[in-house]
Amino acid sequence: MSEEPKAVEKLQEKFPEAVKEVGEFRGQSWVVVPREDLLKVCEFLRDDPDLNFDFLSFVCGVDYFPREPRFEVVYQLYSTKTHSRFRLKTRVSSQDATVPSVTSIWPTADWHERETFDLMGINFQGHPDLRRILLPADWVGHPLRKDYPLRGPESIS
Amino acid sequence: MGVKGEGQGSVILTQLEWLVNWGRKSSMWPLGFGLACCALEMIATAGGSRFDIARFGMEVFRPSPRQADLMIVAGTVSKKMLPAVLRLYEQMADPKWVIAMGACASTGGVFDTYAVVQGIDRYLPVDVYIPGCPPRPEALLHGILRLHDMVQKGIARGASLRG
């Protein structure tokens, strides 16, 4: 847990432009970066010898409808060396809900990004195989969006 | 049963029907598949000596739908699972019966959402509904015995024999 402030400081030092917002929740710090800087920030967090966030716990999407930018993509990181955690976020608007894929940095992101695409409708650019993972392949819409009707469009059943 | 003979009245016809129905209800083989938590109660009913479905000639849960007479829809049917359930039903030989076990199979239960079928009776002809979340094995046995009664009396005749 004590490692996290160091991660924030290091990020601010290395990418002063990219770190838009910093916060802390229950002893765990988080940082918001623009999607243009996402990949290089992720690479730094993984490769820096002090931080060493070599494990991506999960990727998920959050819908803040009707606020804009509407979507937030959250990356929860863990270091198996220092046993510390870190949370990275990026925000995208509903018009252009596209985020670069981090599968090239953490291969485990593959299915997490597919799930986020399936249920939240966020496109991950550069993902090797961005298909639906939970819903049937011919499903229309993305059910975890706040404006999706609970029983589905027009009550298909 | 369309058996007709010289000098034989309707009494024999009726009794042959009775005999056939007796055979159907006394060795009604369920299809061995489960969908959610209700399946565990079904397994307790089927596999455990405590409830012992073998008392009713039903201990042979068939792994193949070709050999099964009864489909116990035990659990939540998601829309993604529905095609598989329907295909299993279609593969069963006639006559065949369906029990909707539990709240989810009967009505969708608490899952009033985009992903869940709101009652399997929208797609399959259900003979017996068993309430509960999940129903206890006694309830499942009671439902099965009700179905046996209905088969014996010729009320539940299996989907293909309907209308």
PDB file of C-alpha atoms in Angstrom:
ATOM      1  CA  MET A   1       0.000   0.000   0.000  1.00  0.00           C
ATOM      2  CA  SER A   2       2.848   2.335   0.727  1.00  0.00           C
ATOM      3  CA  GLU A   3       4.003   2.112  -2.869  1.00  0.00           C
ATOM      4  CA  GLU A   4       1.135   4.024  -4.388  1.00  0.00           C
ATOM      5  CA  PRO A   5       2.056   7.634  -3.635  1.00  0.00           C
ATOM      6  CA  LYS A   6       5.369   6.844  -5.260  1.00  0.00           C
ATOM      7  CA  ALA A   7       3.563   5.723  -8.387  1.00  0.00           C
ATOM      8  CA  VAL A   8       1.603   8.967  -8.536  1.00  0.00           C
ATOM      9  CA  GLU A   9       4.739  11.032  -8.011  1.00  0.00           C
ATOM     10  CA  LYS A  10       6.641   9.103 -10.614  1.00  0.00           C
ATOM     11  CA  LEU A  11       3.845   9.520 -13.115  1.00  0.00           C
ATOM     12  CA  GLN A  12       3.591  13.245 -12.455  1.00  0.00           C
ATOM     13  CA  GLU A  13       7.318  13.568 -12.874  1.00  0.00           C
ATOM     14  CA  LYS A  14       7.508  11.479 -16.032  1.00  0.00           C
ATOM     15  CA  PHE A  15       4.260  12.609 -17.719  1.00  0.00           C
ATOM     16  CA  PRO A  16       3.379  16.046 -16.335  1.00  0.00           C
ATOM     17  CA  GLU A  17       0.994  16.635 -19.244  1.00  0.00           C
ATOM     18  CA  ALA A  18      -0.776  13.315 -19.011  1.00  0.00           C
ATOM     19  CA  VAL A  19      -1.778  13.211 -15.354  1.00  0.00           C
ATOM     20  CA  LYS A  20      -5.058  15.115 -15.434  1.00  0.00           C
ATOM     21  CA  GLU A  21      -6.521  14.179 -12.119  1.00  0.00           C
ATOM     22  CA  VAL A  22      -5.283  12.418  -9.007  1.00  0.00           C
ATOM     23  CA  GLY A  23      -7.304  11.036  -6.177  1.00  0.00           C
ATOM     24  CA  GLU A  24      -7.377   8.550  -3.358  1.00  0.00           C
ATOM     25  CA  PHE A  25     -10.066   6.210  -2.161  1.00  0.00           C
ATOM     26  CA  ARG A  26      -9.645   4.064   0.932  1.00  0.00           C
ATOM     27  CA  GLY A  27      -5.886   4.261   0.828  1.00  0.00           C
ATOM     28  CA  GLN A  28      -5.607   3.466  -2.849  1.00  0.00           C
ATOM     29  CA  SER A  29      -4.680   6.194  -5.281  1.00  0.00           C
ATOM     30  CA  TRP A  30      -5.961   6.632  -8.782  1.00  0.00           C
ATOM     31  CA  VAL A  31      -4.985   8.729 -11.744  1.00  0.00           C
ATOM     32  CA  VAL A  32      -6.882   9.899 -14.811  1.00  0.00           C
ATOM     33  CA  VAL A  33      -4.970  10.078 -18.053  1.00  0.00           C
ATOM     34  CA  PRO A  34      -6.188  11.031 -21.547  1.00  0.00           C
ATOM     35  CA  ARG A  35      -6.552   8.080 -23.887  1.00  0.00           C
ATOM     36  CA  GLU A  36      -3.806   9.427 -26.161  1.00  0.00           C
ATOM     37  CA  ASP A  37      -1.279   8.867 -23.367  1.00  0.00           C
ATOM     38  CA  LEU A  38      -2.763   5.617 -22.080  1.00  0.00           C
ATOM     39  CA  LEU A  39      -0.404   3.188 -23.768  1.00  0.00           C
ATOM     40  CA  LYS A  40       2.839   4.911 -22.834  1.00  0.00           C
ATOM     41  CA  VAL A  41       1.663   5.397 -19.248  1.00  0.00           C
ATOM     42  CA  CYS A  42       0.732   1.723 -19.010  1.00  0.00           C
ATOM     43  CA  GLU A  43       4.038   0.668 -20.451  1.00  0.00           C
ATOM     44  CA  PHE A  44       5.863   2.849 -17.953  1.00  0.00           C
ATOM     45  CA  LEU A  45       3.869   1.478 -15.025  1.00  0.00           C
ATOM     46  CA  ARG A  46       4.693  -2.055 -16.058  1.00  0.00           C
ATOM     47  CA  ASP A  47       8.356  -1.575 -16.908  1.00  0.00           C
ATOM     48  CA  ASP A  48       9.565   0.868 -14.279  1.00  0.00           C
ATOM     49  CA  PRO A  49      11.737  -1.191 -11.890  1.00  0.00           C
ATOM     50  CA  ASP A  50      10.335   0.515  -8.777  1.00  0.00           C
ATOM     51  CA  LEU A  51       6.683   0.230  -9.727  1.00  0.00           C
ATOM     52  CA  ASN A  52       6.604  -3.020 -11.665  1.00  0.00           C
ATOM     53  CA  PHE A  53       2.840  -3.331 -12.137  1.00  0.00           C
ATOM     54  CA  ASP A  54       3.157  -6.614 -13.957  1.00  0.00           C
ATOM     55  CA  PHE A  55      -0.400  -7.820 -13.420  1.00  0.00           C
ATOM     56  CA  LEU A  56      -3.621  -6.325 -14.709  1.00  0.00           C
ATOM     57  CA  SER A  57      -6.394  -7.354 -12.314  1.00  0.00           C
ATOM     58  CA  PHE A  58      -9.234  -6.187 -14.497  1.00  0.00           C
ATOM     59  CA  VAL A  59     -10.508  -3.731 -17.045  1.00  0.00           C
ATOM     60  CA  CYS A  60     -14.004  -2.373 -16.679  1.00  0.00           C
ATOM     61  CA  GLY A  61     -16.219   0.386 -17.954  1.00  0.00           C
ATOM     62  CA  VAL A  62     -18.360   2.845 -16.040  1.00  0.00           C
ATOM     63  CA  ASP A  63     -21.284   4.732 -17.525  1.00  0.00           C
ATOM     64  CA  TYR A  64     -21.870   8.197 -16.034  1.00  0.00           C
ATOM     65  CA  PHE A  65     -24.867   8.969 -18.239  1.00  0.00           C
ATOM     66  CA  PRO A  66     -25.899  11.735 -18.845  1.00  0.00           C
ATOM     67  CA  ARG A  67     -22.599  13.368 -17.897  1.00  0.00           C
ATOM     68  CA  GLU A  68     -20.023  14.011 -20.599  1.00  0.00           C
ATOM     69  CA  PRO A  69     -17.508  12.536 -21.096  1.00  0.00           C
ATOM     70  CA  ARG A  70     -19.883   9.743 -20.462  1.00  0.00           C
ATOM     71  CA  PHE A  71     -17.693   6.660 -20.122  1.00  0.00           C
ATOM     72  CA  GLU A  72     -14.784   5.850 -17.894  1.00  0.00           C
ATOM     73  CA  VAL A  73     -12.537   2.863 -18.470  1.00  0.00           C
ATOM     74  CA  VAL A  74     -10.802   1.639 -15.349  1.00  0.00           C
ATOM     75  CA  TYR A  75      -7.594  -0.392 -15.213  1.00  0.00           C
ATOM     76  CA  GLN A  76      -6.799  -2.015 -11.894  1.00  0.00           C
ATOM     77  CA  LEU A  77      -3.119  -2.868 -11.602  1.00  0.00           C
ATOM     78  CA  TYR A  78      -1.220  -5.076  -9.204  1.00  0.00           C
ATOM     79  CA  SER A  79       2.439  -5.686  -8.691  1.00  0.00           C
ATOM     80  CA  THR A  80       3.495  -9.199  -7.782  1.00  0.00           C
ATOM     81  CA  LYS A  81       6.874  -7.803  -6.705  1.00  0.00           C
ATOM     82  CA  THR A  82       5.819  -5.038  -4.335  1.00  0.00           C
ATOM     83  CA  HIS A  83       2.264  -6.302  -3.672  1.00  0.00           C
ATOM     84  CA  SER A  84       0.823  -2.867  -4.233  1.00  0.00           C
ATOM     85  CA  ARG A  85      -2.158  -1.817  -6.264  1.00  0.00           C
ATOM     86  CA  PHE A  86      -2.865   1.113  -8.504  1.00  0.00           C
ATOM     87  CA  ARG A  87      -5.866   2.330 -10.434  1.00  0.00           C
ATOM     88  CA  LEU A  88      -5.698   4.013 -13.800  1.00  0.00           C
ATOM     89  CA  LYS A  89      -8.676   5.641 -15.485  1.00  0.00           C
ATOM     90  CA  THR A  90      -9.393   7.222 -18.808  1.00  0.00           C
ATOM     91  CA  ARG A  91     -12.519   9.025 -19.996  1.00  0.00           C
ATOM     92  CA  VAL A  92     -14.237   8.952 -23.360  1.00  0.00           C
ATOM     93  CA  SER A  93     -17.314  10.639 -24.750  1.00  0.00           C
ATOM     94  CA  SER A  94     -20.389   8.861 -26.060  1.00  0.00           C
ATOM     95  CA  GLN A  95     -19.761  10.137 -29.596  1.00  0.00           C
ATOM     96  CA  ASP A  96     -16.357   8.511 -29.738  1.00  0.00           C
ATOM     97  CA  ALA A  97     -16.252   5.704 -27.204  1.00  0.00           C
ATOM     98  CA  THR A  98     -12.900   4.364 -28.352  1.00  0.00           C
ATOM     99  CA  VAL A  99      -9.882   3.505 -26.243  1.00  0.00           C
ATOM    100  CA  PRO A 100      -6.575   1.978 -27.311  1.00  0.00           C
ATOM    101  CA  SER A 101      -6.298  -1.681 -26.368  1.00  0.00           C
ATOM    102  CA  VAL A 102      -3.729  -2.626 -23.745  1.00  0.00           C
ATOM    103  CA  THR A 103      -3.553  -6.264 -24.873  1.00  0.00           C
ATOM    104  CA  SER A 104      -0.048  -5.608 -26.189  1.00  0.00           C
ATOM    105  CA  ILE A 105       1.078  -4.650 -22.666  1.00  0.00           C
ATOM    106  CA  TRP A 106      -0.960  -7.098 -20.561  1.00  0.00           C
ATOM    107  CA  PRO A 107      -2.316  -9.987 -22.685  1.00  0.00           C
ATOM    108  CA  THR A 108      -4.907 -10.726 -20.001  1.00  0.00           C
ATOM    109  CA  ALA A 109      -6.759  -7.590 -21.090  1.00  0.00           C
ATOM    110  CA  ASP A 110      -8.106  -9.546 -24.070  1.00  0.00           C
ATOM    111  CA  TRP A 111     -11.278 -10.980 -22.490  1.00  0.00           C
ATOM    112  CA  HIS A 112     -11.744  -8.038 -20.131  1.00  0.00           C
ATOM    113  CA  GLU A 113     -11.860  -5.661 -23.051  1.00  0.00           C
ATOM    114  CA  ARG A 114     -14.206  -7.958 -24.925  1.00  0.00           C
ATOM    115  CA  GLU A 115     -16.550  -7.969 -21.939  1.00  0.00           C
ATOM    116  CA  THR A 116     -16.410  -4.200 -21.661  1.00  0.00           C
ATOM    117  CA  PHE A 117     -17.151  -3.937 -25.358  1.00  0.00           C
ATOM    118  CA  ASP A 118     -19.977  -6.438 -25.133  1.00  0.00           C
ATOM    119  CA  LEU A 119     -21.843  -4.906 -22.216  1.00  0.00           C
ATOM    120  CA  MET A 120     -20.804  -1.248 -22.342  1.00  0.00           C
ATOM    121  CA  GLY A 121     -20.130  -0.705 -26.028  1.00  0.00           C
ATOM    122  CA  ILE A 122     -16.644   0.712 -25.736  1.00  0.00           C
ATOM    123  CA  ASN A 123     -14.392   0.036 -28.697  1.00  0.00           C
ATOM    124  CA  PHE A 124     -10.835  -1.021 -28.033  1.00  0.00           C
ATOM    125  CA  GLN A 125      -8.642  -0.006 -30.912  1.00  0.00           C
ATOM    126  CA  GLY A 126      -5.966  -2.547 -31.738  1.00  0.00           C
ATOM    127  CA  HIS A 127      -7.689  -5.424 -29.956  1.00  0.00           C
ATOM    128  CA  PRO A 128      -6.882  -8.677 -31.797  1.00  0.00           C
ATOM    129  CA  ASP A 129     -10.420 -10.096 -31.715  1.00  0.00           C
ATOM    130  CA  LEU A 130     -13.073  -7.687 -30.477  1.00  0.00           C
ATOM    131  CA  ARG A 131     -16.205  -9.890 -30.459  1.00  0.00           C
ATOM    132  CA  ARG A 132     -19.017 -10.247 -27.947  1.00  0.00           C
ATOM    133  CA  ILE A 133     -18.019 -12.606 -25.158  1.00  0.00           C
ATOM    134  CA  LEU A 134     -21.100 -13.042 -22.923  1.00  0.00           C
ATOM    135  CA  LEU A 135     -24.142 -12.209 -25.024  1.00  0.00           C
ATOM    136  CA  PRO A 136     -25.198 -14.087 -28.153  1.00  0.00           C
ATOM    137  CA  ALA A 137     -23.308 -12.961 -31.245  1.00  0.00           C
ATOM    138  CA  ASP A 138     -26.402 -11.450 -32.870  1.00  0.00           C
ATOM    139  CA  TRP A 139     -27.368  -9.322 -29.865  1.00  0.00           C
ATOM    140  CA  VAL A 140     -28.267  -5.693 -30.538  1.00  0.00           C
ATOM    141  CA  GLY A 141     -27.124  -3.016 -28.091  1.00  0.00           C
ATOM    142  CA  HIS A 142     -25.051  -2.926 -24.936  1.00  0.00           C
ATOM    143  CA  PRO A 143     -27.117  -3.788 -21.851  1.00  0.00           C
ATOM    144  CA  LEU A 144     -25.007  -2.214 -19.099  1.00  0.00           C
ATOM    145  CA  ARG A 145     -25.419   1.258 -20.564  1.00  0.00           C
ATOM    146  CA  LYS A 146     -27.647   3.350 -18.358  1.00  0.00           C
ATOM    147  CA  ASP A 147     -30.042   4.172 -21.200  1.00  0.00           C
ATOM    148  CA  TYR A 148     -30.594   0.527 -22.103  1.00  0.00           C
ATOM    149  CA  PRO A 149     -34.096  -0.649 -21.113  1.00  0.00           C
ATOM    150  CA  LEU A 150     -33.987  -3.212 -18.302  1.00  0.00           C
ATOM    151  CA  ARG A 151     -36.031  -5.805 -20.203  1.00  0.00           C
ATOM    152  CA  GLY A 152     -34.300  -5.163 -23.499  1.00  0.00           C
ATOM    153  CA  PRO A 153     -35.460  -3.192 -26.519  1.00  0.00           C
ATOM    154  CA  GLU A 154     -39.135  -3.837 -27.370  1.00  0.00           C
ATOM    155  CA  SER A 155     -39.108  -6.827 -25.006  1.00  0.00           C
ATOM    156  CA  ILE A 156     -37.654  -9.315 -27.468  1.00  0.00           C
ATOM    157  CA  SER A 157     -38.621 -12.479 -25.611  1.00  0.00           C
TER     158      SER A 157
ATOM    159  CA  MET B   1     -54.281 -46.628 -29.044  1.00  0.00           C
ATOM    160  CA  GLY B   2     -56.263 -47.610 -32.060  1.00  0.00           C
ATOM    161  CA  VAL B   3     -56.658 -51.326 -31.327  1.00  0.00           C
ATOM    162  CA  LYS B   4     -59.978 -52.713 -32.508  1.00  0.00           C
ATOM    163  CA  GLY B   5     -61.134 -56.290 -32.681  1.00  0.00           C
ATOM    164  CA  GLU B   6     -64.182 -58.467 -33.334  1.00  0.00           C
ATOM    165  CA  GLY B   7     -66.381 -58.890 -30.351  1.00  0.00           C
ATOM    166  CA  GLN B   8     -64.236 -56.716 -28.173  1.00  0.00           C
ATOM    167  CA  GLY B   9     -65.905 -53.710 -26.700  1.00  0.00           C
ATOM    168  CA  SER B  10     -64.677 -50.410 -25.556  1.00  0.00           C
ATOM    169  CA  VAL B  11     -63.802 -51.921 -22.206  1.00  0.00           C
ATOM    170  CA  ILE B  12     -60.683 -53.561 -23.597  1.00  0.00           C
ATOM    171  CA  LEU B  13     -59.747 -50.418 -25.511  1.00  0.00           C
ATOM    172  CA  THR B  14     -59.908 -48.356 -22.362  1.00  0.00           C
ATOM    173  CA  GLN B  15     -57.929 -50.848 -20.414  1.00  0.00           C
ATOM    174  CA  LEU B  16     -55.187 -51.050 -23.011  1.00  0.00           C
ATOM    175  CA  GLU B  17     -54.917 -47.275 -22.895  1.00  0.00           C
ATOM    176  CA  TRP B  18     -54.739 -47.555 -19.133  1.00  0.00           C
ATOM    177  CA  LEU B  19     -51.991 -50.161 -19.408  1.00  0.00           C
ATOM    178  CA  VAL B  20     -49.947 -48.050 -21.788  1.00  0.00           C
ATOM    179  CA  ASN B  21     -50.321 -44.996 -19.593  1.00  0.00           C
ATOM    180  CA  TRP B  22     -49.351 -47.055 -16.588  1.00  0.00           C
ATOM    181  CA  GLY B  23     -46.209 -48.104 -18.408  1.00  0.00           C
ATOM    182  CA  ARG B  24     -45.427 -44.531 -19.375  1.00  0.00           C
ATOM    183  CA  LYS B  25     -45.807 -43.146 -15.895  1.00  0.00           C
ATOM    184  CA  SER B  26     -44.003 -46.015 -14.194  1.00  0.00           C
ATOM    185  CA  SER B  27     -40.775 -45.670 -16.126  1.00  0.00           C
ATOM    186  CA  MET B  28     -40.649 -42.029 -17.018  1.00  0.00           C
ATOM    187  CA  TRP B  29     -37.002 -41.257 -17.617  1.00  0.00           C
ATOM    188  CA  PRO B  30     -35.888 -37.669 -17.050  1.00  0.00           C
ATOM    189  CA  LEU B  31     -33.244 -35.952 -19.091  1.00  0.00           C
ATOM    190  CA  GLY B  32     -30.132 -35.353 -17.031  1.00  0.00           C
ATOM    191  CA  PHE B  33     -29.403 -31.672 -17.370  1.00  0.00           C
ATOM    192  CA  GLY B  34     -29.586 -28.656 -15.133  1.00  0.00           C
ATOM    193  CA  LEU B  35     -29.353 -24.939 -15.658  1.00  0.00           C
ATOM    194  CA  ALA B  36     -28.934 -23.263 -12.263  1.00  0.00           C
ATOM    195  CA  CYS B  37     -29.388 -23.716  -8.535  1.00  0.00           C
ATOM    196  CA  CYS B  38     -32.622 -25.720  -8.965  1.00  0.00           C
ATOM    197  CA  ALA B  39     -30.511 -28.408 -10.603  1.00  0.00           C
ATOM    198  CA  LEU B  40     -28.823 -29.078  -7.271  1.00  0.00           C
ATOM    199  CA  GLU B  41     -32.160 -29.825  -5.649  1.00  0.00           C
ATOM    200  CA  MET B  42     -32.954 -32.035  -8.631  1.00  0.00           C
ATOM    201  CA  ILE B  43     -29.659 -33.885  -8.138  1.00  0.00           C
ATOM    202  CA  ALA B  44     -30.452 -34.312  -4.440  1.00  0.00           C
ATOM    203  CA  THR B  45     -33.822 -35.730  -5.455  1.00  0.00           C
ATOM    204  CA  ALA B  46     -32.353 -38.015  -8.053  1.00  0.00           C
ATOM    205  CA  GLY B  47     -29.058 -39.127  -6.669  1.00  0.00           C
ATOM    206  CA  GLY B  48     -29.478 -39.215  -2.929  1.00  0.00           C
ATOM    207  CA  SER B  49     -30.812 -42.130  -0.998  1.00  0.00           C
ATOM    208  CA  ARG B  50     -32.574 -39.640   1.240  1.00  0.00           C
ATOM    209  CA  PHE B  51     -35.208 -38.727  -1.336  1.00  0.00           C
ATOM    210  CA  ASP B  52     -34.610 -41.563  -3.779  1.00  0.00           C
ATOM    211  CA  ILE B  53     -36.488 -40.953  -6.992  1.00  0.00           C
ATOM    212  CA  ALA B  54     -35.920 -44.631  -7.811  1.00  0.00           C
ATOM    213  CA  ARG B  55     -39.044 -45.379  -5.785  1.00  0.00           C
ATOM    214  CA  PHE B  56     -40.998 -44.045  -8.768  1.00  0.00           C
ATOM    215  CA  GLY B  57     -39.113 -45.813 -11.530  1.00  0.00           C
ATOM    216  CA  MET B  58     -37.225 -42.668 -12.467  1.00  0.00           C
ATOM    217  CA  GLU B  59     -33.685 -43.167 -11.237  1.00  0.00           C
ATOM    218  CA  VAL B  60     -32.289 -43.461 -14.756  1.00  0.00           C
ATOM    219  CA  PHE B  61     -31.568 -39.851 -15.633  1.00  0.00           C
ATOM    220  CA  ARG B  62     -30.629 -40.204 -19.265  1.00  0.00           C
ATOM    221  CA  PRO B  63     -27.573 -38.438 -20.594  1.00  0.00           C
ATOM    222  CA  SER B  64     -29.081 -38.532 -24.100  1.00  0.00           C
ATOM    223  CA  PRO B  65     -32.325 -36.762 -25.032  1.00  0.00           C
ATOM    224  CA  ARG B  66     -33.090 -39.660 -27.405  1.00  0.00           C
ATOM    225  CA  GLN B  67     -33.740 -41.873 -24.394  1.00  0.00           C
ATOM    226  CA  ALA B  68     -35.569 -39.393 -22.199  1.00  0.00           C
ATOM    227  CA  ASP B  69     -39.307 -38.872 -21.699  1.00  0.00           C
ATOM    228  CA  LEU B  70     -39.310 -35.984 -19.243  1.00  0.00           C
ATOM    229  CA  MET B  71     -37.534 -32.664 -19.387  1.00  0.00           C
ATOM    230  CA  ILE B  72     -37.144 -31.020 -15.993  1.00  0.00           C
ATOM    231  CA  VAL B  73     -36.269 -27.414 -16.741  1.00  0.00           C
ATOM    232  CA  ALA B  74     -34.362 -26.846 -13.508  1.00  0.00           C
ATOM    233  CA  GLY B  75     -33.258 -23.265 -13.295  1.00  0.00           C
ATOM    234  CA  THR B  76     -32.917 -19.931 -15.009  1.00  0.00           C
ATOM    235  CA  VAL B  77     -33.085 -20.106 -18.796  1.00  0.00           C
ATOM    236  CA  SER B  78     -30.986 -17.338 -20.259  1.00  0.00           C
ATOM    237  CA  LYS B  79     -31.681 -16.229 -23.798  1.00  0.00           C
ATOM    238  CA  LYS B  80     -28.264 -17.471 -24.776  1.00  0.00           C
ATOM    239  CA  MET B  81     -29.059 -20.943 -23.399  1.00  0.00           C
ATOM    240  CA  LEU B  82     -32.557 -21.100 -24.888  1.00  0.00           C
ATOM    241  CA  PRO B  83     -31.576 -22.511 -28.314  1.00  0.00           C
ATOM    242  CA  ALA B  84     -29.732 -25.374 -26.609  1.00  0.00           C
ATOM    243  CA  VAL B  85     -32.729 -26.166 -24.388  1.00  0.00           C
ATOM    244  CA  LEU B  86     -35.099 -26.131 -27.364  1.00  0.00           C
ATOM    245  CA  ARG B  87     -32.802 -28.379 -29.350  1.00  0.00           C
ATOM    246  CA  LEU B  88     -32.664 -30.867 -26.476  1.00  0.00           C
ATOM    247  CA  TYR B  89     -36.452 -30.864 -26.327  1.00  0.00           C
ATOM    248  CA  GLU B  90     -36.746 -31.395 -30.068  1.00  0.00           C
ATOM    249  CA  GLN B  91     -34.366 -34.346 -29.863  1.00  0.00           C
ATOM    250  CA  MET B  92     -36.494 -36.163 -27.298  1.00  0.00           C
ATOM    251  CA  ALA B  93     -38.712 -38.934 -28.593  1.00  0.00           C
ATOM    252  CA  ASP B  94     -42.505 -38.668 -28.309  1.00  0.00           C
ATOM    253  CA  PRO B  95     -44.387 -38.732 -26.068  1.00  0.00           C
ATOM    254  CA  LYS B  96     -42.517 -36.258 -23.922  1.00  0.00           C
ATOM    255  CA  TRP B  97     -43.354 -34.104 -20.946  1.00  0.00           C
ATOM    256  CA  VAL B  98     -41.976 -30.913 -19.459  1.00  0.00           C
ATOM    257  CA  ILE B  99     -41.784 -29.813 -15.840  1.00  0.00           C
ATOM    258  CA  ALA B 100     -40.923 -26.180 -15.108  1.00  0.00           C
ATOM    259  CA  MET B 101     -39.042 -26.442 -11.835  1.00  0.00           C
ATOM    260  CA  GLY B 102     -38.788 -23.315  -9.693  1.00  0.00           C
ATOM    261  CA  ALA B 103     -39.641 -19.665 -10.066  1.00  0.00           C
ATOM    262  CA  CYS B 104     -37.157 -18.951 -12.854  1.00  0.00           C
ATOM    263  CA  ALA B 105     -38.245 -21.723 -15.195  1.00  0.00           C
ATOM    264  CA  SER B 106     -41.892 -20.888 -14.534  1.00  0.00           C
ATOM    265  CA  THR B 107     -41.802 -17.085 -14.779  1.00  0.00           C
ATOM    266  CA  GLY B 108     -38.246 -15.807 -14.966  1.00  0.00           C
ATOM    267  CA  GLY B 109     -38.238 -15.391 -11.194  1.00  0.00           C
ATOM    268  CA  VAL B 110     -36.377 -12.413  -9.815  1.00  0.00           C
ATOM    269  CA  PHE B 111     -34.481 -12.028 -13.078  1.00  0.00           C
ATOM    270  CA  ASP B 112     -36.823  -9.627 -14.806  1.00  0.00           C
ATOM    271  CA  THR B 113     -34.081  -8.544 -17.210  1.00  0.00           C
ATOM    272  CA  TYR B 114     -33.031  -8.456 -20.825  1.00  0.00           C
ATOM    273  CA  ALA B 115     -31.017 -11.654 -20.548  1.00  0.00           C
ATOM    274  CA  VAL B 116     -33.515 -14.127 -19.065  1.00  0.00           C
ATOM    275  CA  VAL B 117     -36.460 -15.955 -20.626  1.00  0.00           C
ATOM    276  CA  GLN B 118     -39.574 -14.946 -18.670  1.00  0.00           C
ATOM    277  CA  GLY B 119     -40.913 -18.468 -18.286  1.00  0.00           C
ATOM    278  CA  ILE B 120     -40.026 -21.494 -20.388  1.00  0.00           C
ATOM    279  CA  ASP B 121     -43.727 -21.933 -21.231  1.00  0.00           C
ATOM    280  CA  ARG B 122     -43.265 -19.234 -23.834  1.00  0.00           C
ATOM    281  CA  TYR B 123     -41.368 -21.833 -25.848  1.00  0.00           C
ATOM    282  CA  LEU B 124     -42.219 -25.304 -24.532  1.00  0.00           C
ATOM    283  CA  PRO B 125     -45.528 -26.947 -23.567  1.00  0.00           C
ATOM    284  CA  VAL B 126     -45.199 -27.208 -19.797  1.00  0.00           C
ATOM    285  CA  ASP B 127     -47.243 -29.876 -18.001  1.00  0.00           C
ATOM    286  CA  VAL B 128     -46.426 -29.119 -14.376  1.00  0.00           C
ATOM    287  CA  TYR B 129     -45.125 -25.967 -12.696  1.00  0.00           C
ATOM    288  CA  ILE B 130     -43.331 -26.304  -9.377  1.00  0.00           C
ATOM    289  CA  PRO B 131     -43.076 -23.122  -7.292  1.00  0.00           C
ATOM    290  CA  GLY B 132     -40.118 -22.425  -5.035  1.00  0.00           C
ATOM    291  CA  CYS B 133     -36.726 -20.798  -5.147  1.00  0.00           C
ATOM    292  CA  PRO B 134     -35.516 -23.451  -5.311  1.00  0.00           C
ATOM    293  CA  PRO B 135     -38.212 -26.042  -4.558  1.00  0.00           C
ATOM    294  CA  ARG B 136     -37.212 -28.658  -2.044  1.00  0.00           C
ATOM    295  CA  PRO B 137     -36.888 -32.240  -3.249  1.00  0.00           C
ATOM    296  CA  GLU B 138     -40.261 -33.035  -1.710  1.00  0.00           C
ATOM    297  CA  ALA B 139     -41.821 -30.386  -3.911  1.00  0.00           C
ATOM    298  CA  LEU B 140     -40.142 -31.784  -7.005  1.00  0.00           C
ATOM    299  CA  LEU B 141     -41.314 -35.287  -6.105  1.00  0.00           C
ATOM    300  CA  HIS B 142     -44.810 -33.949  -5.559  1.00  0.00           C
ATOM    301  CA  GLY B 143     -44.760 -32.294  -8.972  1.00  0.00           C
ATOM    302  CA  ILE B 144     -43.502 -35.459 -10.584  1.00  0.00           C
ATOM    303  CA  LEU B 145     -46.211 -37.522  -8.896  1.00  0.00           C
ATOM    304  CA  ARG B 146     -48.826 -35.036 -10.093  1.00  0.00           C
ATOM    305  CA  LEU B 147     -47.492 -35.537 -13.605  1.00  0.00           C
ATOM    306  CA  HIS B 148     -47.676 -39.300 -13.137  1.00  0.00           C
ATOM    307  CA  ASP B 149     -51.331 -38.941 -12.121  1.00  0.00           C
ATOM    308  CA  MET B 150     -52.038 -36.807 -15.144  1.00  0.00           C
ATOM    309  CA  VAL B 151     -50.353 -39.288 -17.477  1.00  0.00           C
ATOM    310  CA  GLN B 152     -52.232 -42.176 -15.921  1.00  0.00           C
ATOM    311  CA  LYS B 153     -55.531 -40.357 -16.332  1.00  0.00           C
ATOM    312  CA  GLY B 154     -54.692 -39.373 -19.876  1.00  0.00           C
ATOM    313  CA  ILE B 155     -54.734 -35.647 -19.108  1.00  0.00           C
ATOM    314  CA  ALA B 156     -51.071 -35.055 -19.860  1.00  0.00           C
ATOM    315  CA  ARG B 157     -50.540 -37.046 -22.998  1.00  0.00           C
ATOM    316  CA  GLY B 158     -47.187 -35.743 -24.169  1.00  0.00           C
ATOM    317  CA  ALA B 159     -46.657 -32.928 -26.621  1.00  0.00           C
ATOM    318  CA  SER B 160     -47.020 -34.881 -29.856  1.00  0.00           C
ATOM    319  CA  LEU B 161     -50.365 -36.364 -28.841  1.00  0.00           C
ATOM    320  CA  ARG B 162     -51.895 -32.991 -28.066  1.00  0.00           C
ATOM    321  CA  GLY B 163     -54.739 -31.572 -30.142  1.00  0.00           C
TER     322      GLY B 163
END
